[in-house]
């Protein structure tokens, strides 16, 4: 791959998906895109770049999908789900007792393990949530992962990663070598395609946002823009959960950490004399 081809691909990926590749990731690009080029009858990266420059939307999508990391598993990192069970949901049960509605957004949901983990966890609160309107919105850039998520069919390997055996028995049905998630849990999650680089205000506001293990791939400016827009999509008493290697520190003041709840953040609000509660520093 020529340096110019690499620069073209880097810019394309940053602009379209937010993926920020450092200058030394040629090997990664080659290992993912040479097979893609061959599958499309092209000789290699040079020809692939020519086709992309000629304006092939389908190929651009394939390149983005080939370069994104979809790694996920049930109850990933455990701690955010413990916080949800022990602090976030109990608090919301009180705070939303009049409205009896909860909106949760999983903002880079990959093949569905994360939103379905949240749905299974909410089932533990079934008695308290009786008659409530519960929405779990799961979004991802990639149509491929959303299709798999919607199907709710997982391999033996996938259900062995993070899913307690009691939940496997309770919520899944074995179909040959695969496991089908039961319809009641699947029905709790709406899957939609969404690029976090684009406006998402049409989704409305949420009580909880899980945005985990995606911002880690973005550069600082892109992270700042997404954080500030996430802050506006969160209720003033809502909660943002980030991945274990992600933080707001040094990037935005639109959120502040939940004390004693690692990985959880709340909107950072000030009381403005004229307009009431206002987000701190959330432009962009
Ligand atoms: C590593 S997975 C994380 C999945 C899950 N949140 C977790 O922590 O297990 C990252 C996901 O982010 C998605 N993604 C990457 N760039 C995105 C973007 N610009 N907008 C929305 N989703 C994006 C990828 O398609 C991928 O499914």
PDB file of C-alpha atoms and ligand atoms in Angstrom:
ATOM      1  CA  UNK A   1       0.000   0.000   0.000  1.00  0.00           C
ATOM      2  CA  UNK A   2       1.395   3.424  -0.903  1.00  0.00           C
ATOM      3  CA  UNK A   3       1.561   6.175   1.761  1.00  0.00           C
ATOM      4  CA  UNK A   4      -0.980   8.153  -0.284  1.00  0.00           C
ATOM      5  CA  UNK A   5      -3.438   5.231  -0.324  1.00  0.00           C
ATOM      6  CA  UNK A   6      -3.021   4.871   3.436  1.00  0.00           C
ATOM      7  CA  UNK A   7      -3.648   8.594   3.996  1.00  0.00           C
ATOM      8  CA  UNK A   8      -6.767   8.421   1.827  1.00  0.00           C
ATOM      9  CA  UNK A   9      -8.144   5.457   3.818  1.00  0.00           C
ATOM     10  CA  UNK A  10      -7.281   7.085   7.157  1.00  0.00           C
ATOM     11  CA  UNK A  11      -9.144  10.250   6.219  1.00  0.00           C
ATOM     12  CA  UNK A  12     -12.148   8.347   4.838  1.00  0.00           C
ATOM     13  CA  UNK A  13     -12.463   6.262   8.008  1.00  0.00           C
ATOM     14  CA  UNK A  14     -12.077   9.266  10.321  1.00  0.00           C
ATOM     15  CA  UNK A  15     -14.677  11.299   8.449  1.00  0.00           C
ATOM     16  CA  UNK A  16     -17.241   8.530   8.012  1.00  0.00           C
ATOM     17  CA  UNK A  17     -16.965   6.494  11.220  1.00  0.00           C
ATOM     18  CA  UNK A  18     -14.753   8.477  13.613  1.00  0.00           C
ATOM     19  CA  UNK A  19     -12.091   5.739  13.587  1.00  0.00           C
ATOM     20  CA  UNK A  20      -8.788   7.461  14.321  1.00  0.00           C
ATOM     21  CA  UNK A  21      -5.954   5.313  12.948  1.00  0.00           C
ATOM     22  CA  UNK A  22      -2.439   6.291  13.977  1.00  0.00           C
ATOM     23  CA  UNK A  23       0.241   6.671  11.299  1.00  0.00           C
ATOM     24  CA  UNK A  24       1.608   3.144  11.918  1.00  0.00           C
ATOM     25  CA  UNK A  25      -1.483   0.998  11.400  1.00  0.00           C
ATOM     26  CA  UNK A  26      -0.839   0.022   7.768  1.00  0.00           C
ATOM     27  CA  UNK A  27      -0.569  -3.660   8.779  1.00  0.00           C
ATOM     28  CA  UNK A  28      -4.055  -3.542  10.312  1.00  0.00           C
ATOM     29  CA  UNK A  29      -5.554  -1.888   7.245  1.00  0.00           C
ATOM     30  CA  UNK A  30      -3.854  -4.408   4.963  1.00  0.00           C
ATOM     31  CA  UNK A  31      -4.917  -7.426   7.002  1.00  0.00           C
ATOM     32  CA  UNK A  32      -8.561  -6.312   6.903  1.00  0.00           C
ATOM     33  CA  UNK A  33      -8.818  -4.726   3.459  1.00  0.00           C
ATOM     34  CA  UNK A  34      -6.737  -6.994   1.209  1.00  0.00           C
ATOM     35  CA  UNK A  35      -9.238  -9.881   1.699  1.00  0.00           C
ATOM     36  CA  UNK A  36     -12.107  -7.422   1.087  1.00  0.00           C
ATOM     37  CA  UNK A  37     -10.456  -6.195  -2.127  1.00  0.00           C
ATOM     38  CA  UNK A  38      -9.982  -9.790  -3.345  1.00  0.00           C
ATOM     39  CA  UNK A  39     -13.616 -10.694  -2.550  1.00  0.00           C
ATOM     40  CA  UNK A  40     -14.606  -7.781  -4.771  1.00  0.00           C
ATOM     41  CA  UNK A  41     -12.427  -9.027  -7.641  1.00  0.00           C
ATOM     42  CA  UNK A  42      -9.783  -6.324  -7.130  1.00  0.00           C
ATOM     43  CA  UNK A  43      -6.038  -6.909  -7.164  1.00  0.00           C
ATOM     44  CA  UNK A  44      -5.308  -5.103  -3.891  1.00  0.00           C
ATOM     45  CA  UNK A  45      -5.519  -1.886  -1.897  1.00  0.00           C
ATOM     46  CA  UNK A  46      -4.436   0.341  -4.806  1.00  0.00           C
ATOM     47  CA  UNK A  47      -7.387  -0.722  -6.926  1.00  0.00           C
ATOM     48  CA  UNK A  48      -9.709  -0.605  -3.913  1.00  0.00           C
ATOM     49  CA  UNK A  49      -8.763   3.032  -3.274  1.00  0.00           C
ATOM     50  CA  UNK A  50      -9.322   3.905  -6.942  1.00  0.00           C
ATOM     51  CA  UNK A  51     -12.837   2.436  -6.740  1.00  0.00           C
ATOM     52  CA  UNK A  52     -13.542   4.297  -3.505  1.00  0.00           C
ATOM     53  CA  UNK A  53     -12.384   7.542  -5.098  1.00  0.00           C
ATOM     54  CA  UNK A  54     -14.689   6.887  -8.051  1.00  0.00           C
ATOM     55  CA  UNK A  55     -17.509   6.988  -5.483  1.00  0.00           C
ATOM     56  CA  UNK A  56     -18.726   3.500  -4.587  1.00  0.00           C
ATOM     57  CA  UNK A  57     -21.054   3.849  -1.587  1.00  0.00           C
ATOM     58  CA  UNK A  58     -21.466   0.086  -1.106  1.00  0.00           C
ATOM     59  CA  UNK A  59     -17.704  -0.426  -1.061  1.00  0.00           C
ATOM     60  CA  UNK A  60     -17.226   2.483   1.370  1.00  0.00           C
ATOM     61  CA  UNK A  61     -19.684   0.821   3.761  1.00  0.00           C
ATOM     62  CA  UNK A  62     -17.859  -2.513   3.398  1.00  0.00           C
ATOM     63  CA  UNK A  63     -14.523  -0.811   4.161  1.00  0.00           C
ATOM     64  CA  UNK A  64     -15.955   0.853   7.289  1.00  0.00           C
ATOM     65  CA  UNK A  65     -17.499  -2.442   8.458  1.00  0.00           C
ATOM     66  CA  UNK A  66     -14.246  -4.317   7.836  1.00  0.00           C
ATOM     67  CA  UNK A  67     -12.295  -1.787   9.906  1.00  0.00           C
ATOM     68  CA  UNK A  68     -14.612  -1.473  12.927  1.00  0.00           C
ATOM     69  CA  UNK A  69     -14.126  -3.638  15.987  1.00  0.00           C
ATOM     70  CA  UNK A  70     -17.342  -5.374  17.052  1.00  0.00           C
ATOM     71  CA  UNK A  71     -15.959  -7.178  20.080  1.00  0.00           C
ATOM     72  CA  UNK A  72     -18.618  -7.493  22.797  1.00  0.00           C
ATOM     73  CA  UNK A  73     -19.987  -9.979  25.286  1.00  0.00           C
ATOM     74  CA  UNK A  74     -22.786 -10.395  27.813  1.00  0.00           C
ATOM     75  CA  UNK A  75     -22.451  -8.318  31.019  1.00  0.00           C
ATOM     76  CA  UNK A  76     -19.087  -7.036  29.781  1.00  0.00           C
ATOM     77  CA  UNK A  77     -16.909  -5.860  32.700  1.00  0.00           C
ATOM     78  CA  UNK A  78     -19.690  -6.825  35.160  1.00  0.00           C
ATOM     79  CA  UNK A  79     -19.268  -3.629  37.263  1.00  0.00           C
ATOM     80  CA  UNK A  80     -21.475  -1.299  35.172  1.00  0.00           C
ATOM     81  CA  UNK A  81     -24.267  -3.872  35.395  1.00  0.00           C
ATOM     82  CA  UNK A  82     -23.786  -4.169  39.167  1.00  0.00           C
ATOM     83  CA  UNK A  83     -24.083  -0.363  39.382  1.00  0.00           C
ATOM     84  CA  UNK A  84     -27.217  -0.508  37.274  1.00  0.00           C
ATOM     85  CA  UNK A  85     -28.755  -3.135  39.552  1.00  0.00           C
ATOM     86  CA  UNK A  86     -27.620  -1.633  42.862  1.00  0.00           C
ATOM     87  CA  UNK A  87     -27.867   2.120  42.270  1.00  0.00           C
ATOM     88  CA  UNK A  88     -29.151   3.378  38.933  1.00  0.00           C
ATOM     89  CA  UNK A  89     -32.387   1.382  38.567  1.00  0.00           C
ATOM     90  CA  UNK A  90     -33.391   1.627  42.259  1.00  0.00           C
ATOM     91  CA  UNK A  91     -32.900   5.410  42.086  1.00  0.00           C
ATOM     92  CA  UNK A  92     -34.908   5.678  38.862  1.00  0.00           C
ATOM     93  CA  UNK A  93     -37.710   3.571  40.348  1.00  0.00           C
ATOM     94  CA  UNK A  94     -38.171   6.383  42.867  1.00  0.00           C
ATOM     95  CA  UNK A  95     -37.476   9.310  40.548  1.00  0.00           C
ATOM     96  CA  UNK A  96     -39.811   8.096  37.785  1.00  0.00           C
ATOM     97  CA  UNK A  97     -42.535   6.666  40.019  1.00  0.00           C
ATOM     98  CA  UNK A  98     -45.064   9.236  38.804  1.00  0.00           C
ATOM     99  CA  UNK A  99     -44.176   8.968  35.113  1.00  0.00           C
ATOM    100  CA  UNK A 100     -43.704   5.178  35.195  1.00  0.00           C
ATOM    101  CA  UNK A 101     -41.454   5.232  32.124  1.00  0.00           C
ATOM    102  CA  UNK A 102     -37.791   4.441  31.549  1.00  0.00           C
ATOM    103  CA  UNK A 103     -35.709   5.102  28.438  1.00  0.00           C
ATOM    104  CA  UNK A 104     -32.319   3.432  28.058  1.00  0.00           C
ATOM    105  CA  UNK A 105     -29.976   3.865  25.086  1.00  0.00           C
ATOM    106  CA  UNK A 106     -27.180   1.527  24.165  1.00  0.00           C
ATOM    107  CA  UNK A 107     -25.242   3.753  21.772  1.00  0.00           C
ATOM    108  CA  UNK A 108     -22.820   1.294  20.120  1.00  0.00           C
ATOM    109  CA  UNK A 109     -24.619  -1.954  20.660  1.00  0.00           C
ATOM    110  CA  UNK A 110     -22.735  -4.253  18.273  1.00  0.00           C
ATOM    111  CA  UNK A 111     -24.271  -7.749  18.069  1.00  0.00           C
ATOM    112  CA  UNK A 112     -26.703  -7.115  20.929  1.00  0.00           C
ATOM    113  CA  UNK A 113     -25.104  -8.671  23.986  1.00  0.00           C
ATOM    114  CA  UNK A 114     -25.015  -5.313  25.831  1.00  0.00           C
ATOM    115  CA  UNK A 115     -28.657  -4.205  25.318  1.00  0.00           C
ATOM    116  CA  UNK A 116     -29.861  -7.763  25.944  1.00  0.00           C
ATOM    117  CA  UNK A 117     -27.843  -7.881  29.185  1.00  0.00           C
ATOM    118  CA  UNK A 118     -29.670  -4.700  30.244  1.00  0.00           C
ATOM    119  CA  UNK A 119     -33.023  -6.228  29.250  1.00  0.00           C
ATOM    120  CA  UNK A 120     -32.332  -9.410  31.276  1.00  0.00           C
ATOM    121  CA  UNK A 121     -31.271  -7.281  34.228  1.00  0.00           C
ATOM    122  CA  UNK A 122     -34.488  -5.251  34.048  1.00  0.00           C
ATOM    123  CA  UNK A 123     -36.437  -8.522  34.224  1.00  0.00           C
ATOM    124  CA  UNK A 124     -35.093  -8.850  37.780  1.00  0.00           C
ATOM    125  CA  UNK A 125     -37.160  -5.717  38.554  1.00  0.00           C
ATOM    126  CA  UNK A 126     -40.272  -7.043  36.803  1.00  0.00           C
ATOM    127  CA  UNK A 127     -42.475  -6.717  39.893  1.00  0.00           C
ATOM    128  CA  UNK A 128     -41.436  -3.082  40.499  1.00  0.00           C
ATOM    129  CA  UNK A 129     -41.732  -2.197  36.830  1.00  0.00           C
ATOM    130  CA  UNK A 130     -45.177  -3.707  36.315  1.00  0.00           C
ATOM    131  CA  UNK A 131     -47.208  -1.289  34.164  1.00  0.00           C
ATOM    132  CA  UNK A 132     -44.158   0.862  33.308  1.00  0.00           C
ATOM    133  CA  UNK A 133     -43.261   1.786  29.739  1.00  0.00           C
ATOM    134  CA  UNK A 134     -39.711   0.511  29.207  1.00  0.00           C
ATOM    135  CA  UNK A 135     -37.727   1.396  26.099  1.00  0.00           C
ATOM    136  CA  UNK A 136     -34.273   0.050  25.331  1.00  0.00           C
ATOM    137  CA  UNK A 137     -32.938   1.583  22.125  1.00  0.00           C
ATOM    138  CA  UNK A 138     -29.871  -0.148  20.674  1.00  0.00           C
ATOM    139  CA  UNK A 139     -27.990   1.634  17.898  1.00  0.00           C
ATOM    140  CA  UNK A 140     -24.882   0.913  15.883  1.00  0.00           C
ATOM    141  CA  UNK A 141     -23.256   2.172  12.706  1.00  0.00           C
ATOM    142  CA  UNK A 142     -22.979  -1.296  11.208  1.00  0.00           C
ATOM    143  CA  UNK A 143     -26.008  -2.907   9.571  1.00  0.00           C
ATOM    144  CA  UNK A 144     -24.299  -6.315   9.755  1.00  0.00           C
ATOM    145  CA  UNK A 145     -24.104  -6.355  13.555  1.00  0.00           C
ATOM    146  CA  UNK A 146     -27.640  -4.977  13.888  1.00  0.00           C
ATOM    147  CA  UNK A 147     -28.981  -7.822  11.778  1.00  0.00           C
ATOM    148  CA  UNK A 148     -27.293 -10.369  14.012  1.00  0.00           C
ATOM    149  CA  UNK A 149     -28.520  -8.527  17.113  1.00  0.00           C
ATOM    150  CA  UNK A 150     -32.125  -8.525  15.888  1.00  0.00           C
ATOM    151  CA  UNK A 151     -31.989 -12.281  15.269  1.00  0.00           C
ATOM    152  CA  UNK A 152     -30.861 -12.849  18.875  1.00  0.00           C
ATOM    153  CA  UNK A 153     -29.085 -16.080  17.956  1.00  0.00           C
ATOM    154  CA  UNK A 154     -25.755 -16.726  19.647  1.00  0.00           C
ATOM    155  CA  UNK A 155     -23.104 -19.423  19.444  1.00  0.00           C
ATOM    156  CA  UNK A 156     -22.013 -21.619  22.328  1.00  0.00           C
ATOM    157  CA  UNK A 157     -18.836 -19.516  22.551  1.00  0.00           C
ATOM    158  CA  UNK A 158     -20.836 -16.275  22.765  1.00  0.00           C
ATOM    159  CA  UNK A 159     -23.176 -17.471  25.511  1.00  0.00           C
ATOM    160  CA  UNK A 160     -20.213 -18.775  27.491  1.00  0.00           C
ATOM    161  CA  UNK A 161     -18.734 -15.265  27.648  1.00  0.00           C
ATOM    162  CA  UNK A 162     -20.161 -13.382  30.637  1.00  0.00           C
ATOM    163  CA  UNK A 163     -23.653 -14.878  30.715  1.00  0.00           C
ATOM    164  CA  UNK A 164     -24.475 -16.592  34.022  1.00  0.00           C
ATOM    165  CA  UNK A 165     -25.771 -20.140  33.465  1.00  0.00           C
ATOM    166  CA  UNK A 166     -29.059 -19.359  35.265  1.00  0.00           C
ATOM    167  CA  UNK A 167     -29.770 -16.608  32.720  1.00  0.00           C
ATOM    168  CA  UNK A 168     -28.884 -18.905  29.832  1.00  0.00           C
ATOM    169  CA  UNK A 169     -31.352 -21.493  31.085  1.00  0.00           C
ATOM    170  CA  UNK A 170     -34.007 -18.874  31.828  1.00  0.00           C
ATOM    171  CA  UNK A 171     -33.870 -16.725  28.705  1.00  0.00           C
ATOM    172  CA  UNK A 172     -32.511 -18.913  25.869  1.00  0.00           C
ATOM    173  CA  UNK A 173     -33.642 -21.945  23.911  1.00  0.00           C
ATOM    174  CA  UNK A 174     -31.117 -24.295  22.362  1.00  0.00           C
ATOM    175  CA  UNK A 175     -31.462 -24.730  18.594  1.00  0.00           C
ATOM    176  CA  UNK A 176     -28.910 -27.271  17.377  1.00  0.00           C
ATOM    177  CA  UNK A 177     -25.538 -25.831  18.299  1.00  0.00           C
ATOM    178  CA  UNK A 178     -26.906 -22.321  18.721  1.00  0.00           C
ATOM    179  CA  UNK A 179     -28.874 -20.452  21.375  1.00  0.00           C
ATOM    180  CA  UNK A 180     -31.964 -18.393  20.563  1.00  0.00           C
ATOM    181  CA  UNK A 181     -32.838 -15.584  22.959  1.00  0.00           C
ATOM    182  CA  UNK A 182     -36.485 -15.736  24.020  1.00  0.00           C
ATOM    183  CA  UNK A 183     -38.942 -13.439  22.285  1.00  0.00           C
ATOM    184  CA  UNK A 184     -39.900 -11.484  25.440  1.00  0.00           C
ATOM    185  CA  UNK A 185     -36.307 -10.248  25.926  1.00  0.00           C
ATOM    186  CA  UNK A 186     -35.815  -9.586  22.210  1.00  0.00           C
ATOM    187  CA  UNK A 187     -39.021  -7.549  22.150  1.00  0.00           C
ATOM    188  CA  UNK A 188     -37.681  -5.242  24.878  1.00  0.00           C
ATOM    189  CA  UNK A 189     -34.951  -3.905  22.546  1.00  0.00           C
ATOM    190  CA  UNK A 190     -35.438  -1.744  19.430  1.00  0.00           C
ATOM    191  CA  UNK A 191     -32.453  -1.883  17.057  1.00  0.00           C
ATOM    192  CA  UNK A 192     -31.706   1.110  14.823  1.00  0.00           C
ATOM    193  CA  UNK A 193     -28.817   2.177  12.663  1.00  0.00           C
ATOM    194  CA  UNK A 194     -27.136   5.346  13.880  1.00  0.00           C
ATOM    195  CA  UNK A 195     -23.778   6.996  13.313  1.00  0.00           C
ATOM    196  CA  UNK A 196     -22.607   8.753  16.477  1.00  0.00           C
ATOM    197  CA  UNK A 197     -20.863  11.381  14.325  1.00  0.00           C
ATOM    198  CA  UNK A 198     -24.245  12.554  13.091  1.00  0.00           C
ATOM    199  CA  UNK A 199     -27.051  14.363  14.862  1.00  0.00           C
ATOM    200  CA  UNK A 200     -28.991  12.052  17.188  1.00  0.00           C
ATOM    201  CA  UNK A 201     -31.291  14.566  18.872  1.00  0.00           C
ATOM    202  CA  UNK A 202     -34.286  12.920  17.103  1.00  0.00           C
ATOM    203  CA  UNK A 203     -33.920   9.950  19.503  1.00  0.00           C
ATOM    204  CA  UNK A 204     -35.126  12.174  22.353  1.00  0.00           C
ATOM    205  CA  UNK A 205     -33.759  12.100  25.897  1.00  0.00           C
ATOM    206  CA  UNK A 206     -32.827   9.071  27.977  1.00  0.00           C
ATOM    207  CA  UNK A 207     -32.572   8.146  31.637  1.00  0.00           C
ATOM    208  CA  UNK A 208     -29.522   5.951  31.024  1.00  0.00           C
ATOM    209  CA  UNK A 209     -27.017   5.899  28.161  1.00  0.00           C
ATOM    210  CA  UNK A 210     -24.507   3.097  27.719  1.00  0.00           C
ATOM    211  CA  UNK A 211     -21.822   4.315  25.303  1.00  0.00           C
ATOM    212  CA  UNK A 212     -19.095   1.786  25.880  1.00  0.00           C
ATOM    213  CA  UNK A 213     -15.958   0.787  24.020  1.00  0.00           C
ATOM    214  CA  UNK A 214     -16.547   2.953  20.974  1.00  0.00           C
ATOM    215  CA  UNK A 215     -15.225   6.427  21.868  1.00  0.00           C
ATOM    216  CA  UNK A 216     -11.872   4.792  22.530  1.00  0.00           C
ATOM    217  CA  UNK A 217     -11.401   4.613  18.738  1.00  0.00           C
ATOM    218  CA  UNK A 218     -12.115   8.342  18.184  1.00  0.00           C
ATOM    219  CA  UNK A 219      -9.776  11.352  18.349  1.00  0.00           C
ATOM    220  CA  UNK A 220     -10.171  13.992  21.097  1.00  0.00           C
ATOM    221  CA  UNK A 221     -12.239  16.464  19.060  1.00  0.00           C
ATOM    222  CA  UNK A 222     -14.634  13.763  17.916  1.00  0.00           C
ATOM    223  CA  UNK A 223     -14.974  12.465  21.485  1.00  0.00           C
ATOM    224  CA  UNK A 224     -15.703  16.000  22.718  1.00  0.00           C
ATOM    225  CA  UNK A 225     -18.431  16.507  20.126  1.00  0.00           C
ATOM    226  CA  UNK A 226     -20.071  13.158  20.915  1.00  0.00           C
ATOM    227  CA  UNK A 227     -19.844  13.684  24.704  1.00  0.00           C
ATOM    228  CA  UNK A 228     -21.442  17.108  24.473  1.00  0.00           C
ATOM    229  CA  UNK A 229     -24.291  15.837  22.340  1.00  0.00           C
ATOM    230  CA  UNK A 230     -24.752  12.809  24.635  1.00  0.00           C
ATOM    231  CA  UNK A 231     -25.073  15.227  27.562  1.00  0.00           C
ATOM    232  CA  UNK A 232     -27.963  16.929  25.810  1.00  0.00           C
ATOM    233  CA  UNK A 233     -29.612  13.532  25.179  1.00  0.00           C
ATOM    234  CA  UNK A 234     -29.542  12.649  28.865  1.00  0.00           C
ATOM    235  CA  UNK A 235     -32.107  13.681  31.485  1.00  0.00           C
ATOM    236  CA  UNK A 236     -30.604  16.073  34.075  1.00  0.00           C
ATOM    237  CA  UNK A 237     -30.639  13.217  36.640  1.00  0.00           C
ATOM    238  CA  UNK A 238     -29.661  10.591  34.043  1.00  0.00           C
ATOM    239  CA  UNK A 239     -26.584   8.370  33.922  1.00  0.00           C
ATOM    240  CA  UNK A 240     -23.915   7.777  31.290  1.00  0.00           C
ATOM    241  CA  UNK A 241     -21.905   4.525  31.424  1.00  0.00           C
ATOM    242  CA  UNK A 242     -18.546   4.396  29.631  1.00  0.00           C
ATOM    243  CA  UNK A 243     -16.175   1.499  28.942  1.00  0.00           C
ATOM    244  CA  UNK A 244     -13.422   0.504  31.366  1.00  0.00           C
ATOM    245  CA  UNK A 245     -10.724   2.270  29.323  1.00  0.00           C
ATOM    246  CA  UNK A 246     -12.781   5.413  28.659  1.00  0.00           C
ATOM    247  CA  UNK A 247     -13.188   8.621  30.648  1.00  0.00           C
ATOM    248  CA  UNK A 248     -14.400  12.210  30.349  1.00  0.00           C
ATOM    249  CA  UNK A 249     -11.348  13.499  32.198  1.00  0.00           C
ATOM    250  CA  UNK A 250      -9.481  16.141  30.214  1.00  0.00           C
ATOM    251  CA  UNK A 251     -12.063  16.058  27.415  1.00  0.00           C
ATOM    252  CA  UNK A 252     -15.343  17.583  28.551  1.00  0.00           C
ATOM    253  CA  UNK A 253     -16.956  19.223  31.556  1.00  0.00           C
ATOM    254  CA  UNK A 254     -20.432  18.320  30.364  1.00  0.00           C
ATOM    255  CA  UNK A 255     -20.359  15.303  32.729  1.00  0.00           C
ATOM    256  CA  UNK A 256     -19.120  14.635  36.236  1.00  0.00           C
ATOM    257  CA  UNK A 257     -18.293  11.215  37.743  1.00  0.00           C
ATOM    258  CA  UNK A 258     -20.785   9.475  40.061  1.00  0.00           C
ATOM    259  CA  UNK A 259     -18.860   9.262  43.324  1.00  0.00           C
ATOM    260  CA  UNK A 260     -18.016   5.624  44.205  1.00  0.00           C
ATOM    261  CA  UNK A 261     -19.471   4.328  40.924  1.00  0.00           C
ATOM    262  CA  UNK A 262     -16.556   3.871  38.571  1.00  0.00           C
ATOM    263  CA  UNK A 263     -17.418   4.285  34.887  1.00  0.00           C
ATOM    264  CA  UNK A 264     -20.680   6.141  35.581  1.00  0.00           C
ATOM    265  CA  UNK A 265     -21.212   9.839  34.909  1.00  0.00           C
ATOM    266  CA  UNK A 266     -24.005  12.375  35.295  1.00  0.00           C
ATOM    267  CA  UNK A 267     -24.683  15.605  33.436  1.00  0.00           C
ATOM    268  CA  UNK A 268     -22.759  18.469  35.011  1.00  0.00           C
ATOM    269  CA  UNK A 269     -25.370  21.113  35.704  1.00  0.00           C
ATOM    270  CA  UNK A 270     -25.249  24.630  37.033  1.00  0.00           C
ATOM    271  CA  UNK A 271     -28.234  26.634  38.170  1.00  0.00           C
ATOM    272  CA  UNK A 272     -28.659  29.592  35.874  1.00  0.00           C
ATOM    273  CA  UNK A 273     -30.633  32.424  37.466  1.00  0.00           C
ATOM    274  CA  UNK A 274     -32.693  33.073  34.337  1.00  0.00           C
ATOM    275  CA  UNK A 275     -33.060  29.713  32.591  1.00  0.00           C
ATOM    276  CA  UNK A 276     -32.912  27.213  35.472  1.00  0.00           C
ATOM    277  CA  UNK A 277     -30.621  24.178  35.212  1.00  0.00           C
ATOM    278  CA  UNK A 278     -28.044  24.427  32.461  1.00  0.00           C
ATOM    279  CA  UNK A 279     -25.354  22.052  31.215  1.00  0.00           C
ATOM    280  CA  UNK A 280     -21.805  23.137  31.869  1.00  0.00           C
ATOM    281  CA  UNK A 281     -19.764  23.563  28.647  1.00  0.00           C
ATOM    282  CA  UNK A 282     -21.740  21.486  26.219  1.00  0.00           C
ATOM    283  CA  UNK A 283     -21.307  23.183  22.890  1.00  0.00           C
ATOM    284  CA  UNK A 284     -20.402  21.234  19.769  1.00  0.00           C
TER     285      UNK A 284
HETATM  286  C1  LIG B   1     -16.161  -2.704  20.395  1.00  0.00           C
HETATM  287  S1  LIG B   1     -17.875  -2.610  19.984  1.00  0.00           S
HETATM  288  C2  LIG B   1     -18.578  -2.237  21.584  1.00  0.00           C
HETATM  289  C3  LIG B   1     -19.880  -2.943  21.811  1.00  0.00           C
HETATM  290  C4  LIG B   1     -20.489  -2.754  23.210  1.00  0.00           C
HETATM  291  N1  LIG B   1     -20.806  -1.359  23.467  1.00  0.00           N
HETATM  292  C5  LIG B   1     -19.564  -3.281  24.281  1.00  0.00           C
HETATM  293  O1  LIG B   1     -18.958  -2.499  25.011  1.00  0.00           O
HETATM  294  O2  LIG B   1     -19.433  -4.490  24.405  1.00  0.00           O
HETATM  295  C6  LIG B   1     -17.902  -1.035  19.147  1.00  0.00           C
HETATM  296  C7  LIG B   1     -19.120  -0.833  18.265  1.00  0.00           C
HETATM  297  O3  LIG B   1     -19.161   0.538  17.870  1.00  0.00           O
HETATM  298  C8  LIG B   1     -19.669   0.609  16.560  1.00  0.00           C
HETATM  299  N2  LIG B   1     -19.261   1.903  15.975  1.00  0.00           N
HETATM  300  C9  LIG B   1     -18.058   2.263  15.502  1.00  0.00           C
HETATM  301  N3  LIG B   1     -18.087   3.522  15.045  1.00  0.00           N
HETATM  302  C10 LIG B   1     -19.349   3.975  15.257  1.00  0.00           C
HETATM  303  C11 LIG B   1     -20.008   5.204  14.990  1.00  0.00           C
HETATM  304  N4  LIG B   1     -19.373   6.234  14.408  1.00  0.00           N
HETATM  305  N5  LIG B   1     -21.323   5.311  15.335  1.00  0.00           N
HETATM  306  C12 LIG B   1     -21.968   4.281  15.906  1.00  0.00           C
HETATM  307  N6  LIG B   1     -21.403   3.093  16.180  1.00  0.00           N
HETATM  308  C13 LIG B   1     -20.107   2.944  15.854  1.00  0.00           C
HETATM  309  C14 LIG B   1     -19.060  -0.597  15.853  1.00  0.00           C
HETATM  310  O4  LIG B   1     -19.823  -0.975  14.711  1.00  0.00           O
HETATM  311  C15 LIG B   1     -19.082  -1.646  16.975  1.00  0.00           C
HETATM  312  O5  LIG B   1     -20.217  -2.463  16.884  1.00  0.00           O
END
